[in-house]
Short mmCIF file of C-alpha atoms and ligand atoms in Angstrom, two decimals:
data_model
loop_
_atom_site.label_atom_id
_atom_site.label_comp_id
_atom_site.label_asym_id
_atom_site.label_seq_id
_atom_site.Cartn_x
_atom_site.Cartn_y
_atom_site.Cartn_z
CA UNK A 1344 -55.34 3.71 75.85
CA UNK A 1345 -54.01 0.77 76.46
CA UNK A 1346 -53.49 -2.25 74.22
CA UNK A 1347 -53.53 -5.54 74.09
CA UNK A 1348 -51.94 -6.70 70.81
CA UNK A 1349 -51.97 -10.60 69.79
CA UNK A 1350 -50.30 -11.37 66.11
CA UNK A 1351 -47.81 -10.02 65.15
CA UNK A 1352 -47.79 -10.80 61.62
CA UNK A 1353 -47.81 -8.93 59.04
CA UNK A 1354 -51.44 -6.95 59.98
CA UNK A 1355 -50.03 -6.30 63.83
CA UNK A 1356 -45.68 -5.08 62.77
CA UNK A 1357 -48.24 -2.82 60.12
CA UNK A 1358 -50.54 -1.37 63.17
CA UNK A 1359 -48.10 -1.54 65.84
CA UNK A 1360 -45.57 1.01 62.46
CA UNK A 1361 -48.36 3.28 62.15
CA UNK A 1362 -48.66 3.32 65.91
CA UNK A 1363 -45.24 4.83 65.46
CA UNK A 1364 -46.05 6.49 62.25
CA UNK A 1365 -48.98 8.39 63.48
CA UNK A 1366 -48.15 9.02 67.57
CA UNK A 1367 -48.08 13.46 67.06
CA UNK A 1368 -50.92 13.22 64.97
CA UNK A 1369 -53.08 10.77 67.49
CA UNK A 1370 -52.44 12.67 70.56
CA UNK A 1371 -53.25 16.70 69.01
CA UNK A 1372 -56.33 15.56 66.59
CA UNK A 1373 -58.49 12.73 68.80
CA UNK A 1374 -56.12 13.60 72.43
CA UNK A 1375 -55.62 9.37 71.95
CA UNK A 1376 -52.09 8.17 73.66
CA UNK A 1377 -52.12 4.79 72.29
CA UNK A 1378 -49.42 2.62 74.70
CA UNK A 1379 -48.67 -1.06 73.55
CA UNK A 1380 -48.28 -2.60 77.26
CA UNK A 1381 -48.31 -6.44 75.81
CA UNK A 1382 -47.57 -7.76 72.11
CA UNK A 1383 -48.48 -11.78 71.65
CA UNK A 1384 -47.39 -13.80 69.00
CA UNK A 1385 -47.33 -17.63 68.21
CA UNK A 1386 -43.12 -18.03 69.52
CA UNK A 1387 -42.95 -15.01 72.16
CA UNK A 1388 -44.29 -12.25 73.97
CA UNK A 1389 -42.98 -8.98 75.52
CA UNK A 1390 -45.65 -7.19 78.61
CA UNK A 1391 -45.15 -3.74 79.51
CA UNK A 1392 -47.53 -2.38 81.60
CA UNK A 1393 -45.35 1.55 80.30
CA UNK A 1394 -46.27 1.08 77.94
CA UNK A 1395 -43.27 -0.84 75.55
CA UNK A 1396 -40.95 0.80 72.76
CA UNK A 1397 -42.77 -1.05 69.27
CA UNK A 1398 -39.40 0.08 67.01
CA UNK A 1399 -37.45 -2.80 68.99
CA UNK A 1400 -40.40 -5.16 68.86
CA UNK A 1401 -40.31 -4.42 65.63
CA UNK A 1402 -36.44 -5.11 64.51
CA UNK A 1403 -36.86 -8.00 67.30
CA UNK A 1404 -39.11 -9.77 64.99
CA UNK A 1405 -37.75 -8.65 62.27
CA UNK A 1406 -34.58 -10.10 63.19
CA UNK A 1407 -35.42 -13.81 65.14
CA UNK A 1408 -38.64 -14.55 63.77
CA UNK A 1409 -40.75 -13.52 67.18
CA UNK A 1410 -40.77 -11.06 70.02
CA UNK A 1411 -39.73 -11.21 73.84
CA UNK A 1412 -39.23 -14.63 75.09
CA UNK A 1413 -39.98 -18.78 74.12
CA UNK A 1414 -42.46 -18.68 77.31
CA UNK A 1415 -44.97 -20.52 77.32
CA UNK A 1416 -47.49 -18.34 78.47
CA UNK A 1417 -50.93 -19.13 77.18
CA UNK A 1418 -52.09 -16.18 75.00
CA UNK A 1419 -55.29 -16.31 76.21
CA UNK A 1420 -54.26 -16.12 80.10
CA UNK A 1421 -52.24 -12.61 79.24
CA UNK A 1422 -54.64 -10.81 77.54
CA UNK A 1423 -56.65 -11.51 80.70
CA UNK A 1424 -54.58 -10.71 82.98
CA UNK A 1425 -52.02 -8.23 81.81
CA UNK A 1426 -54.14 -4.66 83.08
CA UNK A 1427 -55.52 -3.02 79.48
CA UNK A 1428 -58.45 -1.07 78.13
CA UNK A 1429 -58.47 -3.20 74.55
CA UNK A 1430 -57.60 -6.46 72.87
CA UNK A 1431 -56.54 -5.82 69.15
CA UNK A 1432 -56.25 -9.73 67.65
CA UNK A 1433 -54.59 -10.12 65.24
CA UNK A 1434 -54.02 -13.36 64.48
CA UNK A 1435 -54.43 -16.01 61.27
CA UNK A 1436 -57.91 -16.63 60.12
CA UNK A 1437 -59.16 -20.30 61.36
CA UNK A 1438 -62.49 -20.20 59.30
CA UNK A 1439 -62.68 -23.98 61.14
CA UNK A 1440 -62.50 -23.57 64.79
CA UNK A 1441 -61.95 -19.45 64.83
CA UNK A 1442 -59.16 -20.83 67.12
CA UNK A 1443 -57.20 -18.96 68.65
CA UNK A 1444 -58.74 -15.90 68.24
CA UNK A 1445 -61.78 -16.97 69.74
CA UNK A 1446 -60.30 -17.31 73.11
CA UNK A 1447 -58.38 -14.88 72.30
CA UNK A 1448 -61.56 -12.67 72.64
CA UNK A 1449 -63.56 -14.64 75.30
CA UNK A 1450 -60.89 -14.05 77.24
CA UNK A 1451 -60.79 -10.16 76.50
CA UNK A 1452 -64.54 -9.96 76.98
CA UNK A 1453 -64.13 -11.97 80.27
CA UNK A 1454 -61.86 -9.02 81.43
CA UNK A 1455 -63.76 -6.25 80.52
CA UNK A 1456 -61.83 -5.41 77.42
CA UNK A 1457 -62.81 -3.91 73.82
CA UNK A 1458 -62.52 -5.89 71.22
CA UNK A 1459 -60.61 -4.86 68.07
CA UNK A 1460 -60.17 -7.63 65.19
CA UNK A 1461 -59.71 -8.17 61.27
CA UNK A 1462 -59.82 -11.92 62.03
CA UNK A 1463 -62.51 -13.58 59.88
CA UNK A 1464 -62.54 -16.49 62.07
CA UNK A 1465 -64.07 -16.47 65.00
CA UNK A 1466 -66.32 -14.05 63.69
CA UNK A 1467 -67.56 -16.50 61.02
CA UNK A 1468 -68.44 -19.42 64.07
CA UNK A 1469 -69.74 -17.50 66.29
CA UNK A 1470 -71.03 -13.94 65.03
CA UNK A 1471 -73.62 -13.40 67.32
CA UNK A 1472 -72.19 -15.10 69.75
CA UNK A 1473 -69.51 -12.83 70.49
CA UNK A 1474 -71.91 -9.88 69.77
CA UNK A 1475 -73.81 -11.02 73.17
CA UNK A 1476 -70.72 -11.67 74.85
CA UNK A 1477 -69.59 -8.26 74.40
CA UNK A 1478 -72.65 -6.90 75.05
CA UNK A 1479 -72.84 -8.68 78.38
CA UNK A 1480 -69.08 -7.63 79.62
CA UNK A 1481 -70.31 -3.63 78.93
CA UNK A 1482 -67.43 -3.35 75.45
CA UNK A 1483 -67.21 -3.05 72.32
CA UNK A 1484 -66.32 -5.33 69.60
CA UNK A 1485 -65.69 -4.12 66.32
CA UNK A 1486 -63.86 -5.47 63.01
CA UNK A 1487 -64.51 -2.75 60.36
CA UNK A 1488 -61.36 -4.97 58.49
CA UNK A 1489 -62.43 -8.43 58.86
CA UNK A 1490 -64.17 -6.98 55.56
CA UNK A 1491 -62.81 -4.87 53.04
CA UNK A 1492 -58.96 -4.48 54.70
CA UNK A 1493 -59.00 -0.77 54.85
CA UNK A 1494 -61.72 0.23 52.82
CA UNK A 1495 -64.86 0.87 55.65
CA UNK A 1496 -67.41 -1.82 53.21
CA UNK A 1497 -69.32 -2.99 56.62
CA UNK A 1498 -70.00 1.05 57.51
CA UNK A 1499 -71.21 1.92 53.78
CA UNK A 1500 -73.45 -0.66 54.08
CA UNK A 1501 -74.89 0.01 57.20
CA UNK A 1502 -75.22 3.65 56.01
CA UNK A 1503 -76.89 2.73 52.72
CA UNK A 1504 -79.15 0.39 55.28
CA UNK A 1505 -80.45 3.33 57.40
CA UNK A 1506 -83.57 4.75 56.85
CA UNK A 1507 -83.29 2.32 53.10
CA UNK A 1508 -83.50 -1.06 53.13
CA UNK A 1509 -81.32 -3.21 50.99
CA UNK A 1510 -82.25 -5.62 48.56
CA UNK A 1511 -79.25 -7.30 48.07
CA UNK A 1512 -75.59 -6.89 47.77
CA UNK A 1513 -73.31 -7.93 44.74
CA UNK A 1514 -69.20 -7.80 44.63
CA UNK A 1515 -65.91 -8.06 44.55
CA UNK A 1516 -64.47 -9.42 48.49
CA UNK A 1517 -61.48 -11.23 48.06
CA UNK A 1518 -58.21 -9.32 47.29
CA UNK A 1519 -56.05 -12.01 46.37
CA UNK A 1520 -58.36 -13.88 43.48
CA UNK A 1521 -59.32 -10.33 41.89
CA UNK A 1522 -54.99 -9.72 42.37
CA UNK A 1523 -54.57 -13.17 40.76
CA UNK A 1524 -57.72 -12.70 37.66
CA UNK A 1525 -56.64 -9.41 37.73
CA UNK A 1526 -52.23 -10.42 36.68
CA UNK A 1527 -54.36 -13.58 34.53
CA UNK A 1528 -56.73 -11.36 32.46
CA UNK A 1529 -53.24 -8.43 31.50
CA UNK A 1530 -49.94 -9.82 32.16
CA UNK A 1531 -50.98 -13.06 30.66
CA UNK A 1532 -49.04 -14.69 34.57
CA UNK A 1533 -50.03 -18.24 34.49
CA UNK A 1534 -52.49 -18.35 37.58
CA UNK A 1535 -49.68 -19.87 39.73
CA UNK A 1536 -47.07 -16.36 39.77
CA UNK A 1537 -50.28 -14.34 40.20
CA UNK A 1538 -50.62 -16.19 43.62
CA UNK A 1539 -46.69 -16.07 44.08
CA UNK A 1540 -46.71 -12.76 43.60
CA UNK A 1541 -50.59 -11.99 45.79
CA UNK A 1542 -48.42 -14.15 48.48
CA UNK A 1543 -45.38 -11.75 48.10
CA UNK A 1544 -47.38 -8.58 48.53
CA UNK A 1545 -49.84 -10.00 51.84
CA UNK A 1546 -52.87 -10.34 50.62
CA UNK A 1547 -53.00 -13.61 50.75
CA UNK A 1548 -54.41 -15.85 53.86
CA UNK A 1549 -51.27 -17.91 55.65
CA UNK A 1550 -53.15 -20.84 53.49
CA UNK A 1551 -54.19 -19.37 50.20
CA UNK A 1552 -56.09 -22.15 49.10
CA UNK A 1553 -59.11 -20.13 51.72
CA UNK A 1554 -58.68 -17.31 48.88
CA UNK A 1555 -58.60 -19.42 45.59
CA UNK A 1556 -61.62 -21.66 46.52
CA UNK A 1557 -63.52 -18.88 47.85
CA UNK A 1558 -63.70 -19.74 51.35
CA UNK A 1559 -62.19 -15.60 52.26
CA UNK A 1560 -65.08 -14.54 50.03
CA UNK A 1561 -67.84 -16.65 51.59
CA UNK A 1562 -66.97 -15.44 55.81
CA UNK A 1563 -66.88 -12.19 54.49
CA UNK A 1564 -69.79 -11.84 52.96
CA UNK A 1565 -71.34 -14.44 56.06
CA UNK A 1566 -69.84 -11.60 58.27
CA UNK A 1567 -71.88 -8.70 56.51
CA UNK A 1568 -75.05 -10.05 56.40
CA UNK A 1569 -75.07 -11.34 59.08
CA UNK A 1570 -73.72 -7.69 60.84
CA UNK A 1571 -76.45 -5.21 58.41
CA UNK A 1572 -78.65 -7.63 59.54
CA UNK A 1573 -80.00 -9.12 56.03
CA UNK A 1574 -79.12 -13.58 57.14
CA UNK A 1575 -78.29 -14.94 59.97
CA UNK A 1576 -76.39 -17.72 58.30
CA UNK A 1577 -73.61 -19.56 58.61
CA UNK A 1578 -70.49 -19.92 55.93
CA UNK A 1579 -72.48 -23.68 55.52
CA UNK A 1580 -75.19 -22.22 53.82
CA UNK A 1581 -73.25 -20.22 51.25
CA UNK A 1582 -73.07 -21.63 47.75
CA UNK A 1583 -69.21 -21.67 47.18
CA UNK A 1584 -67.11 -21.73 44.09
CA UNK A 1585 -63.44 -19.85 43.79
CA UNK A 1586 -61.37 -19.35 40.78
CA UNK A 1587 -58.88 -22.54 41.57
CA UNK A 1588 -58.55 -24.39 37.82
CA UNK A 1589 -59.54 -21.43 36.16
CA UNK A 1590 -58.68 -21.92 32.42
CA UNK A 1591 -56.78 -19.00 31.53
CA UNK A 1592 -58.56 -19.19 27.76
CA UNK A 1593 -61.55 -18.06 29.82
CA UNK A 1594 -59.90 -14.84 30.41
CA UNK A 1595 -58.23 -13.81 27.72
CA UNK A 1596 -61.46 -15.21 25.65
CA UNK A 1597 -63.55 -12.68 28.75
CA UNK A 1598 -61.18 -9.41 27.89
CA UNK A 1599 -61.79 -9.54 24.47
CA UNK A 1600 -64.87 -9.95 23.87
CA UNK A 1601 -65.28 -6.29 27.21
CA UNK A 1602 -65.65 -8.38 30.06
CA UNK A 1603 -64.28 -9.96 32.85
CA UNK A 1604 -64.28 -12.67 35.13
CA UNK A 1605 -64.15 -11.23 38.45
CA UNK A 1606 -65.10 -13.62 41.74
CA UNK A 1607 -68.08 -12.70 42.67
CA UNK A 1608 -70.54 -12.72 46.20
CA UNK A 1609 -73.94 -12.80 45.96
CA UNK A 1610 -76.05 -11.86 48.83
CA UNK A 1611 -79.98 -11.72 47.34
CA UNK A 1612 -82.09 -15.35 47.39
CA UNK A 1613 -79.19 -16.51 49.24
CA UNK A 1614 -76.06 -15.74 49.43
CA UNK A 1615 -73.68 -17.49 47.24
CA UNK A 1616 -69.80 -17.37 45.66
CA UNK A 1617 -68.97 -17.56 42.02
CA UNK A 1618 -66.28 -16.83 38.81
CA UNK A 1619 -68.50 -14.22 36.78
CA UNK A 1620 -68.06 -12.55 33.42
CA UNK A 1621 -69.21 -8.89 34.40
CA UNK A 1622 -69.26 -5.98 32.09
CA UNK A 1623 -65.77 -4.09 31.54
CA UNK A 1624 -68.29 -0.96 32.23
CA UNK A 1625 -69.94 -2.24 35.84
CA UNK A 1626 -68.21 0.15 38.39
CA UNK A 1627 -68.08 -3.45 40.60
CA UNK A 1628 -65.09 -4.77 38.18
CA UNK A 1629 -62.29 -3.18 39.21
CA UNK A 1630 -58.03 -4.99 39.25
CA UNK A 1631 -55.63 -5.80 40.99
CA UNK A 1632 -56.32 -6.75 44.80
CA UNK A 1633 -59.46 -3.69 45.63
CA UNK A 1634 -62.45 -4.94 46.92
CA UNK A 1635 -66.45 -3.26 45.26
CA UNK A 1636 -69.26 -4.17 46.86
CA UNK A 1637 -72.58 -2.72 44.67
CA UNK A 1638 -75.71 -2.19 47.91
CA UNK A 1639 -79.38 -1.58 45.53
CA UNK A 1640 -81.29 -0.32 47.50
CA UNK A 1641 -84.99 -0.81 47.84
CA UNK A 1642 -85.59 4.13 47.74
CA UNK A 1643 -81.99 5.02 46.92
CA UNK A 1644 -81.29 2.35 43.79
CA UNK A 1645 -77.16 1.09 43.65
CA UNK A 1646 -74.18 2.40 45.75
CA UNK A 1647 -70.75 1.12 44.78
CA UNK A 1648 -68.39 1.41 47.64
CA UNK A 1649 -64.39 0.68 46.03
CA UNK A 1650 -61.22 -0.22 47.59
CA UNK A 1651 -58.08 -1.92 48.65
CA UNK A 1652 -59.09 -5.12 50.22
CA UNK A 1653 -55.85 -6.65 51.40
CA UNK A 1654 -52.54 -5.75 52.19
CA UNK A 1655 -50.91 -4.91 56.05
CA UNK A 1656 -51.18 -0.80 55.54
CA UNK A 1657 -54.77 -0.41 54.67
CA UNK A 1658 -56.13 -3.86 56.85
CA UNK A 1659 -53.86 -1.67 60.11
CA UNK A 1660 -55.67 1.52 59.05
CA UNK A 1661 -58.93 0.22 60.26
CA UNK A 1662 -58.34 -1.19 63.03
CA UNK A 1663 -56.89 2.07 64.16
CA UNK A 1664 -59.82 4.01 63.22
CA UNK A 1665 -61.93 0.84 65.41
CA UNK A 1666 -60.01 1.95 68.24
CA UNK A 1667 -60.84 5.29 67.41
CA UNK A 1668 -64.83 5.02 66.88
CA UNK A 1669 -63.80 2.78 70.12
CA UNK A 1670 -62.38 5.30 72.30
CA UNK A 1671 -64.80 7.85 71.04
CA UNK A 1672 -67.42 6.58 72.57
CA UNK A 1673 -65.78 5.37 75.63
CA UNK A 1674 -65.41 9.24 75.93
CA UNK A 1675 -68.99 9.48 75.25
CA UNK A 1676 -70.31 6.88 78.41
CA UNK A 1677 -71.52 4.58 75.72
CA UNK A 1678 -70.66 0.63 76.67
CA UNK A 1679 -71.64 -2.16 74.05
N1 HSE B 156 -56.62 -13.18 52.16
C1 HSE B 156 -57.66 -11.80 51.91
C2 HSE B 156 -57.98 -11.70 50.20
C3 HSE B 156 -57.34 -10.75 53.03
O1 HSE B 156 -56.95 -11.26 49.96
O2 HSE B 156 -58.83 -9.81 50.80
C4 HSE B 156 -57.71 -9.51 53.21
O3 HSE B 156 -59.01 -10.04 53.82
#
């Protein structure tokens, strides 16, 4: 299974490490021998059709801050011209243009490669167009890591919807905000210190205002609502209020009355993101870099999924999960 990896930041490196750690297991449990044939980051690229030395690429990234040579080659072109079955797209998210991920995915589809991504930008900007392109080219598009980090929230939601109707969804979709609010509430940390810590842990976006101003949650809500067929809304239609400027006294007051402030995403009559006071006993009221989502179903009632919503190894595990699903599907002759 030949893979092109675009993006070699926190998640891309974690994915490469995971391939090394799991190689024996992948071969024995699934009969899959993944080969990274190209790694491209914003500054360089390395290619080897026989399979790259992942350890060497990781070492080089850590010492030089990039992979391979500064060759100035266009990443989309490398993706299109490299012989491989799958593109793993893990470049930084741009919620406004979807780039460069959008062009990378288009290049992959046009050259008949499956795409696995945790990049929310292209999905936020062109959700249905990307699905259409994948279908048109007879390949698959998987993105379970785009919502929930390593937690399979989208798969769970899909299971809930099978044979039932999802009436509403409420939950926490941003690990960084949840981490910040929990730190303020439990350790009396200031907003800025808690944010710095979240950045250090690798939870925050490259531009952390996307987290704290609620856009990351909004994008995930849009992806989830479209994925589950609840809505065809785009981010423009989401009412968004983030946690910037949240008062630490408000956070402490909530704690003292057995409640907690959380940044809550809701899909019911429209989509919204807003800091909300929750009862501590509400299963959705999780702490730290966790996500929790409650699906209210018409016949089977409420169901909650909880798990880590951000982080390199966590998100990398969902890329691997999607990769195995793709492999399973094309073994069975299933395409898009
Ligand atoms: N910045 C995101 C978060 C990363 O904190 O949830 C995972 O999508």
